């Protein structure tokens, strides 16, 4: 039986665009994914980009759209101001900004901000966080959301209390593609695997308290020259060093008592699951795509309850 779309929901990031059509119960009707991220869409036009993708999915002209991510940044379609922590996630939903000057009802969800001695911001992950909380009925504990800028969020009684950002994914991309390590990794940047001995060795080195991560990076280059380290081994080593450093920092900040909700999919989920296991931390995995869709669906159904 074919389902009828009630909402269009989108995660509009810096480099990627994901659009889903959902029915009145949040079930997936159709989806599109593209490289129409922030920079591409800003040059082309956000409204034009969105409508092209909606047309491709044969979405009705009156279908409402809820968006999270960088489309709501200062450089995006329209700025959706941050909600400061500690924050109830429903406060984020109530602050969704409506796009003016277009016929379709389109709203953008604001992000989270943290001021004081550890200033921080997030956009897009707040919606994924909400979905993960609903998926696991979480009210307190830690949520880890790996990515270009990995987020670790401390929950307390259903509220986002504080959070940290680690540039793990961005550093990996920069080092693998634009540093001297590019000669060691080559086209194998996506070849890091959780069971590779070099990934595990990199993890164990930094998780054991070794703070020489910066000094260990050039060893990847040296090992290629002196020991014929292969590109996939180099990629796995670099990944292990960076992910291990992130988790070591999170352990130092948040301790080891709380069970972690790991919000990730695919290879990212496998790499972080292995790293958390080596670190001796307990965790459950929440699929990242399902989490962001669930969070967007909740936002849409609260904004347009008559449509649900």
PDB file of C-alpha atoms in Angstrom:
ATOM      1  CA  UNK A   1       0.000   0.000   0.000  1.00  0.00           C
ATOM      2  CA  UNK A   2       1.470   3.367  -1.048  1.00  0.00           C
ATOM      3  CA  UNK A   3       1.819   6.026   1.630  1.00  0.00           C
ATOM      4  CA  UNK A   4       0.874   9.686   1.268  1.00  0.00           C
ATOM      5  CA  UNK A   5       3.400  12.338   2.253  1.00  0.00           C
ATOM      6  CA  UNK A   6       2.344  14.631   5.106  1.00  0.00           C
ATOM      7  CA  UNK A   7       5.649  16.418   5.669  1.00  0.00           C
ATOM      8  CA  UNK A   8       8.918  17.073   3.867  1.00  0.00           C
ATOM      9  CA  UNK A   9      11.910  17.138   6.239  1.00  0.00           C
ATOM     10  CA  UNK A  10      15.488  18.051   5.360  1.00  0.00           C
ATOM     11  CA  UNK A  11      18.955  18.005   6.884  1.00  0.00           C
ATOM     12  CA  UNK A  12      20.824  20.771   5.019  1.00  0.00           C
ATOM     13  CA  UNK A  13      24.506  20.686   5.868  1.00  0.00           C
ATOM     14  CA  UNK A  14      27.644  22.442   4.675  1.00  0.00           C
ATOM     15  CA  UNK A  15      28.357  19.943   1.921  1.00  0.00           C
ATOM     16  CA  UNK A  16      25.383  17.571   1.831  1.00  0.00           C
ATOM     17  CA  UNK A  17      21.610  17.825   1.441  1.00  0.00           C
ATOM     18  CA  UNK A  18      19.189  15.091   2.545  1.00  0.00           C
ATOM     19  CA  UNK A  19      15.440  15.299   1.967  1.00  0.00           C
ATOM     20  CA  UNK A  20      12.774  12.876   3.125  1.00  0.00           C
ATOM     21  CA  UNK A  21       9.027  12.745   2.619  1.00  0.00           C
ATOM     22  CA  UNK A  22       7.235  11.297   5.655  1.00  0.00           C
ATOM     23  CA  UNK A  23       3.659  10.201   6.227  1.00  0.00           C
ATOM     24  CA  UNK A  24       1.471  11.201   9.185  1.00  0.00           C
ATOM     25  CA  UNK A  25       3.097   8.533  11.386  1.00  0.00           C
ATOM     26  CA  UNK A  26       6.671   9.422  10.444  1.00  0.00           C
ATOM     27  CA  UNK A  27       7.174   6.528   8.029  1.00  0.00           C
ATOM     28  CA  UNK A  28       9.473   7.094   5.067  1.00  0.00           C
ATOM     29  CA  UNK A  29       7.674   7.733   1.764  1.00  0.00           C
ATOM     30  CA  UNK A  30      10.570   8.892  -0.443  1.00  0.00           C
ATOM     31  CA  UNK A  31      14.034  10.429  -0.174  1.00  0.00           C
ATOM     32  CA  UNK A  32      16.739  12.294  -2.076  1.00  0.00           C
ATOM     33  CA  UNK A  33      20.399  12.908  -1.254  1.00  0.00           C
ATOM     34  CA  UNK A  34      22.784  15.246  -3.040  1.00  0.00           C
ATOM     35  CA  UNK A  35      25.870  17.445  -2.762  1.00  0.00           C
ATOM     36  CA  UNK A  36      23.676  20.580  -2.748  1.00  0.00           C
ATOM     37  CA  UNK A  37      25.055  21.762   0.565  1.00  0.00           C
ATOM     38  CA  UNK A  38      25.353  25.274   1.915  1.00  0.00           C
ATOM     39  CA  UNK A  39      27.900  26.683  -0.545  1.00  0.00           C
ATOM     40  CA  UNK A  40      26.336  25.182  -3.663  1.00  0.00           C
ATOM     41  CA  UNK A  41      22.814  26.190  -2.666  1.00  0.00           C
ATOM     42  CA  UNK A  42      23.801  29.722  -1.689  1.00  0.00           C
ATOM     43  CA  UNK A  43      25.160  30.321  -5.192  1.00  0.00           C
ATOM     44  CA  UNK A  44      22.195  28.725  -6.911  1.00  0.00           C
ATOM     45  CA  UNK A  45      19.433  29.851  -4.548  1.00  0.00           C
ATOM     46  CA  UNK A  46      18.033  27.951  -1.567  1.00  0.00           C
ATOM     47  CA  UNK A  47      14.390  28.131  -2.655  1.00  0.00           C
ATOM     48  CA  UNK A  48      15.246  26.933  -6.172  1.00  0.00           C
ATOM     49  CA  UNK A  49      17.346  24.054  -4.853  1.00  0.00           C
ATOM     50  CA  UNK A  50      14.645  22.900  -2.440  1.00  0.00           C
ATOM     51  CA  UNK A  51      11.861  23.111  -5.013  1.00  0.00           C
ATOM     52  CA  UNK A  52      13.888  21.153  -7.577  1.00  0.00           C
ATOM     53  CA  UNK A  53      14.333  18.302  -5.110  1.00  0.00           C
ATOM     54  CA  UNK A  54      10.689  18.407  -4.040  1.00  0.00           C
ATOM     55  CA  UNK A  55       9.619  18.317  -7.691  1.00  0.00           C
ATOM     56  CA  UNK A  56      11.866  15.321  -8.210  1.00  0.00           C
ATOM     57  CA  UNK A  57       9.938  13.532  -5.476  1.00  0.00           C
ATOM     58  CA  UNK A  58       6.573  14.745  -6.881  1.00  0.00           C
ATOM     59  CA  UNK A  59       5.776  16.507  -3.606  1.00  0.00           C
ATOM     60  CA  UNK A  60       2.514  18.523  -3.535  1.00  0.00           C
ATOM     61  CA  UNK A  61       2.858  22.295  -3.793  1.00  0.00           C
ATOM     62  CA  UNK A  62       1.317  22.758  -0.342  1.00  0.00           C
ATOM     63  CA  UNK A  63       3.471  20.165   1.478  1.00  0.00           C
ATOM     64  CA  UNK A  64       5.108  21.878   4.500  1.00  0.00           C
ATOM     65  CA  UNK A  65       8.878  21.586   4.971  1.00  0.00           C
ATOM     66  CA  UNK A  66      10.960  21.549   8.167  1.00  0.00           C
ATOM     67  CA  UNK A  67      14.747  21.963   7.876  1.00  0.00           C
ATOM     68  CA  UNK A  68      17.670  21.583  10.276  1.00  0.00           C
ATOM     69  CA  UNK A  69      21.351  22.271   9.756  1.00  0.00           C
ATOM     70  CA  UNK A  70      23.495  24.947   8.152  1.00  0.00           C
ATOM     71  CA  UNK A  71      20.648  26.389   6.070  1.00  0.00           C
ATOM     72  CA  UNK A  72      19.808  28.185   9.320  1.00  0.00           C
ATOM     73  CA  UNK A  73      23.298  29.618   9.815  1.00  0.00           C
ATOM     74  CA  UNK A  74      24.360  33.227   9.297  1.00  0.00           C
ATOM     75  CA  UNK A  75      25.649  32.223   5.845  1.00  0.00           C
ATOM     76  CA  UNK A  76      22.541  30.152   5.079  1.00  0.00           C
ATOM     77  CA  UNK A  77      19.013  30.756   3.804  1.00  0.00           C
ATOM     78  CA  UNK A  78      17.897  32.645   6.896  1.00  0.00           C
ATOM     79  CA  UNK A  79      19.532  32.773  10.318  1.00  0.00           C
ATOM     80  CA  UNK A  80      17.727  30.811  13.003  1.00  0.00           C
ATOM     81  CA  UNK A  81      19.168  32.024  16.291  1.00  0.00           C
ATOM     82  CA  UNK A  82      20.617  29.628  18.846  1.00  0.00           C
ATOM     83  CA  UNK A  83      18.854  28.421  21.970  1.00  0.00           C
ATOM     84  CA  UNK A  84      21.256  28.529  24.961  1.00  0.00           C
ATOM     85  CA  UNK A  85      21.890  25.482  27.140  1.00  0.00           C
ATOM     86  CA  UNK A  86      20.698  24.164  29.475  1.00  0.00           C
ATOM     87  CA  UNK A  87      17.710  23.738  27.193  1.00  0.00           C
ATOM     88  CA  UNK A  88      14.629  21.616  26.807  1.00  0.00           C
ATOM     89  CA  UNK A  89      14.580  20.331  23.249  1.00  0.00           C
ATOM     90  CA  UNK A  90      10.987  21.526  22.836  1.00  0.00           C
ATOM     91  CA  UNK A  91      12.320  25.084  23.157  1.00  0.00           C
ATOM     92  CA  UNK A  92      14.251  24.498  19.959  1.00  0.00           C
ATOM     93  CA  UNK A  93      11.164  23.329  18.111  1.00  0.00           C
ATOM     94  CA  UNK A  94       9.138  26.334  19.236  1.00  0.00           C
ATOM     95  CA  UNK A  95      11.811  28.663  17.861  1.00  0.00           C
ATOM     96  CA  UNK A  96      11.661  27.414  14.265  1.00  0.00           C
ATOM     97  CA  UNK A  97      11.893  30.342  11.823  1.00  0.00           C
ATOM     98  CA  UNK A  98       9.458  30.653   8.914  1.00  0.00           C
ATOM     99  CA  UNK A  99      10.894  31.587   5.517  1.00  0.00           C
ATOM    100  CA  UNK A 100       9.322  34.777   4.233  1.00  0.00           C
ATOM    101  CA  UNK A 101       8.596  35.643   0.612  1.00  0.00           C
ATOM    102  CA  UNK A 102       7.741  32.172  -0.688  1.00  0.00           C
ATOM    103  CA  UNK A 103       4.436  30.377  -1.146  1.00  0.00           C
ATOM    104  CA  UNK A 104       5.371  27.091   0.545  1.00  0.00           C
ATOM    105  CA  UNK A 105       5.436  26.926   4.356  1.00  0.00           C
ATOM    106  CA  UNK A 106       9.101  26.257   5.164  1.00  0.00           C
ATOM    107  CA  UNK A 107      10.572  26.422   8.688  1.00  0.00           C
ATOM    108  CA  UNK A 108      14.189  26.181   9.888  1.00  0.00           C
ATOM    109  CA  UNK A 109      15.047  24.833  13.338  1.00  0.00           C
ATOM    110  CA  UNK A 110      17.527  26.847  15.465  1.00  0.00           C
ATOM    111  CA  UNK A 111      20.652  25.312  16.937  1.00  0.00           C
ATOM    112  CA  UNK A 112      22.083  25.156  20.451  1.00  0.00           C
ATOM    113  CA  UNK A 113      24.659  27.488  21.978  1.00  0.00           C
ATOM    114  CA  UNK A 114      26.886  27.375  25.042  1.00  0.00           C
ATOM    115  CA  UNK A 115      28.485  30.494  26.525  1.00  0.00           C
ATOM    116  CA  UNK A 116      30.964  31.041  29.315  1.00  0.00           C
ATOM    117  CA  UNK A 117      34.364  29.399  29.692  1.00  0.00           C
ATOM    118  CA  UNK A 118      33.660  26.794  26.987  1.00  0.00           C
ATOM    119  CA  UNK A 119      31.761  28.583  24.179  1.00  0.00           C
ATOM    120  CA  UNK A 120      30.225  26.234  21.645  1.00  0.00           C
ATOM    121  CA  UNK A 121      27.486  25.960  19.020  1.00  0.00           C
ATOM    122  CA  UNK A 122      25.716  23.224  17.074  1.00  0.00           C
ATOM    123  CA  UNK A 123      23.349  23.154  14.107  1.00  0.00           C
ATOM    124  CA  UNK A 124      21.594  20.035  12.873  1.00  0.00           C
ATOM    125  CA  UNK A 125      22.855  17.815  15.667  1.00  0.00           C
ATOM    126  CA  UNK A 126      20.206  19.197  18.041  1.00  0.00           C
ATOM    127  CA  UNK A 127      17.530  17.550  15.888  1.00  0.00           C
ATOM    128  CA  UNK A 128      19.484  14.306  15.730  1.00  0.00           C
ATOM    129  CA  UNK A 129      19.847  14.518  19.511  1.00  0.00           C
ATOM    130  CA  UNK A 130      16.096  14.819  19.950  1.00  0.00           C
ATOM    131  CA  UNK A 131      15.538  11.794  17.725  1.00  0.00           C
ATOM    132  CA  UNK A 132      18.090   9.742  19.660  1.00  0.00           C
ATOM    133  CA  UNK A 133      16.468  10.686  22.974  1.00  0.00           C
ATOM    134  CA  UNK A 134      13.102   9.513  21.672  1.00  0.00           C
ATOM    135  CA  UNK A 135      14.517   6.346  20.110  1.00  0.00           C
ATOM    136  CA  UNK A 136      16.111   5.226  23.393  1.00  0.00           C
ATOM    137  CA  UNK A 137      13.813   7.049  25.846  1.00  0.00           C
ATOM    138  CA  UNK A 138      16.868   8.916  27.131  1.00  0.00           C
ATOM    139  CA  UNK A 139      16.591  11.524  29.840  1.00  0.00           C
ATOM    140  CA  UNK A 140      20.069  11.560  31.367  1.00  0.00           C
ATOM    141  CA  UNK A 141      23.487  10.447  30.215  1.00  0.00           C
ATOM    142  CA  UNK A 142      25.847  11.058  27.305  1.00  0.00           C
ATOM    143  CA  UNK A 143      25.118  11.201  23.585  1.00  0.00           C
ATOM    144  CA  UNK A 144      28.005  11.001  21.106  1.00  0.00           C
ATOM    145  CA  UNK A 145      27.362  12.141  17.536  1.00  0.00           C
ATOM    146  CA  UNK A 146      30.452  11.566  15.349  1.00  0.00           C
ATOM    147  CA  UNK A 147      30.938  13.562  12.189  1.00  0.00           C
ATOM    148  CA  UNK A 148      32.920  16.365  10.629  1.00  0.00           C
ATOM    149  CA  UNK A 149      32.548  18.128  13.968  1.00  0.00           C
ATOM    150  CA  UNK A 150      31.771  15.422  16.514  1.00  0.00           C
ATOM    151  CA  UNK A 151      29.406  16.443  19.308  1.00  0.00           C
ATOM    152  CA  UNK A 152      29.214  15.002  22.829  1.00  0.00           C
ATOM    153  CA  UNK A 153      26.132  16.119  24.756  1.00  0.00           C
ATOM    154  CA  UNK A 154      25.455  15.753  28.468  1.00  0.00           C
ATOM    155  CA  UNK A 155      21.762  15.195  29.198  1.00  0.00           C
ATOM    156  CA  UNK A 156      20.158  15.826  32.567  1.00  0.00           C
ATOM    157  CA  UNK A 157      16.463  15.165  33.202  1.00  0.00           C
ATOM    158  CA  UNK A 158      15.581  15.479  29.542  1.00  0.00           C
ATOM    159  CA  UNK A 159      17.519  18.697  28.992  1.00  0.00           C
ATOM    160  CA  UNK A 160      20.731  19.355  27.092  1.00  0.00           C
ATOM    161  CA  UNK A 161      22.964  20.487  29.947  1.00  0.00           C
ATOM    162  CA  UNK A 162      26.267  21.042  28.130  1.00  0.00           C
ATOM    163  CA  UNK A 163      28.158  19.846  25.080  1.00  0.00           C
ATOM    164  CA  UNK A 164      31.606  19.603  23.500  1.00  0.00           C
ATOM    165  CA  UNK A 165      32.788  19.664  19.891  1.00  0.00           C
ATOM    166  CA  UNK A 166      35.763  17.754  18.472  1.00  0.00           C
ATOM    167  CA  UNK A 167      37.014  18.557  14.957  1.00  0.00           C
ATOM    168  CA  UNK A 168      37.903  14.916  14.400  1.00  0.00           C
ATOM    169  CA  UNK A 169      36.329  14.446  10.976  1.00  0.00           C
ATOM    170  CA  UNK A 170      37.542  17.784   9.629  1.00  0.00           C
ATOM    171  CA  UNK A 171      41.086  17.171  10.840  1.00  0.00           C
ATOM    172  CA  UNK A 172      41.068  13.727   9.249  1.00  0.00           C
ATOM    173  CA  UNK A 173      39.980  15.186   5.898  1.00  0.00           C
ATOM    174  CA  UNK A 174      42.556  17.972   6.073  1.00  0.00           C
ATOM    175  CA  UNK A 175      45.449  15.736   7.072  1.00  0.00           C
ATOM    176  CA  UNK A 176      44.564  12.940   4.651  1.00  0.00           C
ATOM    177  CA  UNK A 177      43.955  15.260   1.710  1.00  0.00           C
ATOM    178  CA  UNK A 178      46.062  18.370   2.189  1.00  0.00           C
ATOM    179  CA  UNK A 179      49.032  17.604   4.457  1.00  0.00           C
ATOM    180  CA  UNK A 180      52.213  15.644   3.834  1.00  0.00           C
ATOM    181  CA  UNK A 181      50.239  12.560   4.890  1.00  0.00           C
ATOM    182  CA  UNK A 182      48.362  12.708   1.591  1.00  0.00           C
ATOM    183  CA  UNK A 183      51.385  10.997   0.024  1.00  0.00           C
ATOM    184  CA  UNK A 184      50.966   8.084   2.444  1.00  0.00           C
ATOM    185  CA  UNK A 185      47.173   7.785   2.227  1.00  0.00           C
ATOM    186  CA  UNK A 186      46.558   8.671  -1.406  1.00  0.00           C
ATOM    187  CA  UNK A 187      43.116   7.523  -2.551  1.00  0.00           C
ATOM    188  CA  UNK A 188      42.598   5.361   0.553  1.00  0.00           C
ATOM    189  CA  UNK A 189      41.064   8.038   2.794  1.00  0.00           C
ATOM    190  CA  UNK A 190      37.840   6.008   3.040  1.00  0.00           C
ATOM    191  CA  UNK A 191      39.677   2.737   3.684  1.00  0.00           C
ATOM    192  CA  UNK A 192      40.075   2.962   7.471  1.00  0.00           C
ATOM    193  CA  UNK A 193      38.563  -0.131   9.111  1.00  0.00           C
ATOM    194  CA  UNK A 194      37.836  -0.872  12.778  1.00  0.00           C
ATOM    195  CA  UNK A 195      39.657  -4.207  12.851  1.00  0.00           C
ATOM    196  CA  UNK A 196      42.827  -3.039  11.128  1.00  0.00           C
ATOM    197  CA  UNK A 197      45.838  -3.500  13.454  1.00  0.00           C
ATOM    198  CA  UNK A 198      46.977   0.063  12.748  1.00  0.00           C
ATOM    199  CA  UNK A 199      43.602   1.511  13.751  1.00  0.00           C
ATOM    200  CA  UNK A 200      43.705  -0.412  17.024  1.00  0.00           C
ATOM    201  CA  UNK A 201      47.348   0.514  17.631  1.00  0.00           C
ATOM    202  CA  UNK A 202      46.567   4.213  17.145  1.00  0.00           C
ATOM    203  CA  UNK A 203      43.632   3.955  19.534  1.00  0.00           C
ATOM    204  CA  UNK A 204      45.571   2.121  22.219  1.00  0.00           C
ATOM    205  CA  UNK A 205      48.458   4.588  22.029  1.00  0.00           C
ATOM    206  CA  UNK A 206      46.387   7.675  22.859  1.00  0.00           C
ATOM    207  CA  UNK A 207      43.875   5.949  25.129  1.00  0.00           C
ATOM    208  CA  UNK A 208      46.737   4.718  27.304  1.00  0.00           C
ATOM    209  CA  UNK A 209      47.473   8.322  28.216  1.00  0.00           C
ATOM    210  CA  UNK A 210      50.084   9.073  25.561  1.00  0.00           C
ATOM    211  CA  UNK A 211      49.694  12.781  24.802  1.00  0.00           C
ATOM    212  CA  UNK A 212      52.132  12.771  21.870  1.00  0.00           C
ATOM    213  CA  UNK A 213      49.419  12.560  19.209  1.00  0.00           C
ATOM    214  CA  UNK A 214      50.859  15.491  17.242  1.00  0.00           C
ATOM    215  CA  UNK A 215      54.265  13.862  17.373  1.00  0.00           C
ATOM    216  CA  UNK A 216      52.874  10.519  16.239  1.00  0.00           C
ATOM    217  CA  UNK A 217      51.298  11.903  13.057  1.00  0.00           C
ATOM    218  CA  UNK A 218      54.568  12.261  11.147  1.00  0.00           C
ATOM    219  CA  UNK A 219      55.343   8.656  12.050  1.00  0.00           C
ATOM    220  CA  UNK A 220      52.709   7.644   9.467  1.00  0.00           C
ATOM    221  CA  UNK A 221      54.815   9.294   6.753  1.00  0.00           C
ATOM    222  CA  UNK A 222      58.026   7.783   8.105  1.00  0.00           C
ATOM    223  CA  UNK A 223      56.504   4.295   8.292  1.00  0.00           C
ATOM    224  CA  UNK A 224      55.534   4.500   4.627  1.00  0.00           C
ATOM    225  CA  UNK A 225      59.090   5.443   3.639  1.00  0.00           C
ATOM    226  CA  UNK A 226      60.930   3.038   5.927  1.00  0.00           C
ATOM    227  CA  UNK A 227      58.517   0.133   6.487  1.00  0.00           C
ATOM    228  CA  UNK A 228      56.300   0.219   3.362  1.00  0.00           C
ATOM    229  CA  UNK A 229      53.181   1.132   5.329  1.00  0.00           C
ATOM    230  CA  UNK A 230      50.284   0.697   2.891  1.00  0.00           C
ATOM    231  CA  UNK A 231      47.738   3.469   2.171  1.00  0.00           C
ATOM    232  CA  UNK A 232      44.891   1.609   3.914  1.00  0.00           C
ATOM    233  CA  UNK A 233      47.108   1.033   6.965  1.00  0.00           C
ATOM    234  CA  UNK A 234      48.067   4.717   6.970  1.00  0.00           C
ATOM    235  CA  UNK A 235      44.389   5.739   6.814  1.00  0.00           C
ATOM    236  CA  UNK A 236      43.524   3.370   9.652  1.00  0.00           C
ATOM    237  CA  UNK A 237      46.434   4.628  11.762  1.00  0.00           C
ATOM    238  CA  UNK A 238      45.423   8.259  11.293  1.00  0.00           C
ATOM    239  CA  UNK A 239      41.794   7.457  12.090  1.00  0.00           C
ATOM    240  CA  UNK A 240      42.777   5.590  15.237  1.00  0.00           C
ATOM    241  CA  UNK A 241      44.946   8.442  16.499  1.00  0.00           C
ATOM    242  CA  UNK A 242      42.275  11.081  15.935  1.00  0.00           C
ATOM    243  CA  UNK A 243      39.235   9.136  17.160  1.00  0.00           C
ATOM    244  CA  UNK A 244      41.237   7.867  20.122  1.00  0.00           C
ATOM    245  CA  UNK A 245      42.215  11.429  21.045  1.00  0.00           C
ATOM    246  CA  UNK A 246      38.564  12.517  20.871  1.00  0.00           C
ATOM    247  CA  UNK A 247      37.391   9.704  23.121  1.00  0.00           C
ATOM    248  CA  UNK A 248      40.267  10.221  25.561  1.00  0.00           C
ATOM    249  CA  UNK A 249      39.208  13.867  25.861  1.00  0.00           C
ATOM    250  CA  UNK A 250      35.573  12.920  26.371  1.00  0.00           C
ATOM    251  CA  UNK A 251      36.526  10.382  29.052  1.00  0.00           C
ATOM    252  CA  UNK A 252      38.549  12.998  30.891  1.00  0.00           C
ATOM    253  CA  UNK A 253      35.695  15.504  30.748  1.00  0.00           C
ATOM    254  CA  UNK A 254      32.659  13.291  31.384  1.00  0.00           C
ATOM    255  CA  UNK A 255      34.063  10.262  33.204  1.00  0.00           C
ATOM    256  CA  UNK A 256      33.246   6.636  32.491  1.00  0.00           C
ATOM    257  CA  UNK A 257      30.115   5.959  34.524  1.00  0.00           C
ATOM    258  CA  UNK A 258      27.382   6.935  32.067  1.00  0.00           C
ATOM    259  CA  UNK A 259      26.239   4.679  29.263  1.00  0.00           C
ATOM    260  CA  UNK A 260      26.739   6.402  25.910  1.00  0.00           C
ATOM    261  CA  UNK A 261      24.217   6.649  23.093  1.00  0.00           C
ATOM    262  CA  UNK A 262      26.344   6.491  19.939  1.00  0.00           C
ATOM    263  CA  UNK A 263      24.432   8.159  17.113  1.00  0.00           C
ATOM    264  CA  UNK A 264      26.107   7.001  13.915  1.00  0.00           C
ATOM    265  CA  UNK A 265      25.672   4.902  10.791  1.00  0.00           C
ATOM    266  CA  UNK A 266      27.793   2.746   8.493  1.00  0.00           C
ATOM    267  CA  UNK A 267      31.581   2.840   8.740  1.00  0.00           C
ATOM    268  CA  UNK A 268      31.475   5.712  11.225  1.00  0.00           C
ATOM    269  CA  UNK A 269      29.386   3.621  13.601  1.00  0.00           C
ATOM    270  CA  UNK A 270      31.769   0.678  13.259  1.00  0.00           C
ATOM    271  CA  UNK A 271      34.894   2.786  13.887  1.00  0.00           C
ATOM    272  CA  UNK A 272      33.472   4.527  16.951  1.00  0.00           C
ATOM    273  CA  UNK A 273      31.971   1.326  18.335  1.00  0.00           C
ATOM    274  CA  UNK A 274      35.402  -0.296  18.204  1.00  0.00           C
ATOM    275  CA  UNK A 275      37.033   2.768  19.756  1.00  0.00           C
ATOM    276  CA  UNK A 276      34.531   2.933  22.619  1.00  0.00           C
ATOM    277  CA  UNK A 277      35.010  -0.789  23.247  1.00  0.00           C
ATOM    278  CA  UNK A 278      38.800  -0.420  23.390  1.00  0.00           C
ATOM    279  CA  UNK A 279      38.287   2.544  25.755  1.00  0.00           C
ATOM    280  CA  UNK A 280      36.204   0.341  28.068  1.00  0.00           C
ATOM    281  CA  UNK A 281      33.044   2.433  27.681  1.00  0.00           C
ATOM    282  CA  UNK A 282      29.505   1.019  27.466  1.00  0.00           C
ATOM    283  CA  UNK A 283      27.246   2.217  24.674  1.00  0.00           C
ATOM    284  CA  UNK A 284      24.174   1.626  22.518  1.00  0.00           C
ATOM    285  CA  UNK A 285      24.096   2.477  18.810  1.00  0.00           C
ATOM    286  CA  UNK A 286      21.328   4.681  17.400  1.00  0.00           C
ATOM    287  CA  UNK A 287      21.139   4.931  13.607  1.00  0.00           C
ATOM    288  CA  UNK A 288      21.999   8.535  12.667  1.00  0.00           C
ATOM    289  CA  UNK A 289      19.613   8.790   9.708  1.00  0.00           C
ATOM    290  CA  UNK A 290      16.712   7.413  11.726  1.00  0.00           C
ATOM    291  CA  UNK A 291      17.502   9.789  14.590  1.00  0.00           C
ATOM    292  CA  UNK A 292      17.490  12.950  12.470  1.00  0.00           C
ATOM    293  CA  UNK A 293      14.319  11.865  10.642  1.00  0.00           C
ATOM    294  CA  UNK A 294      12.590  11.166  13.950  1.00  0.00           C
ATOM    295  CA  UNK A 295      13.630  14.534  15.356  1.00  0.00           C
ATOM    296  CA  UNK A 296      12.466  16.365  12.236  1.00  0.00           C
ATOM    297  CA  UNK A 297       9.160  14.488  12.264  1.00  0.00           C
ATOM    298  CA  UNK A 298       8.500  15.495  15.873  1.00  0.00           C
ATOM    299  CA  UNK A 299       9.302  19.103  14.991  1.00  0.00           C
ATOM    300  CA  UNK A 300       6.969  19.031  11.981  1.00  0.00           C
ATOM    301  CA  UNK A 301       4.099  17.406  13.834  1.00  0.00           C
ATOM    302  CA  UNK A 302       4.316  20.011  16.621  1.00  0.00           C
ATOM    303  CA  UNK A 303       4.390  22.930  14.208  1.00  0.00           C
ATOM    304  CA  UNK A 304       1.580  21.599  11.990  1.00  0.00           C
ATOM    305  CA  UNK A 305      -0.471  19.407  14.363  1.00  0.00           C
ATOM    306  CA  UNK A 306      -3.596  19.685  12.245  1.00  0.00           C
ATOM    307  CA  UNK A 307      -1.785  17.890   9.437  1.00  0.00           C
ATOM    308  CA  UNK A 308      -0.727  14.942  11.637  1.00  0.00           C
TER     309      UNK A 308
END
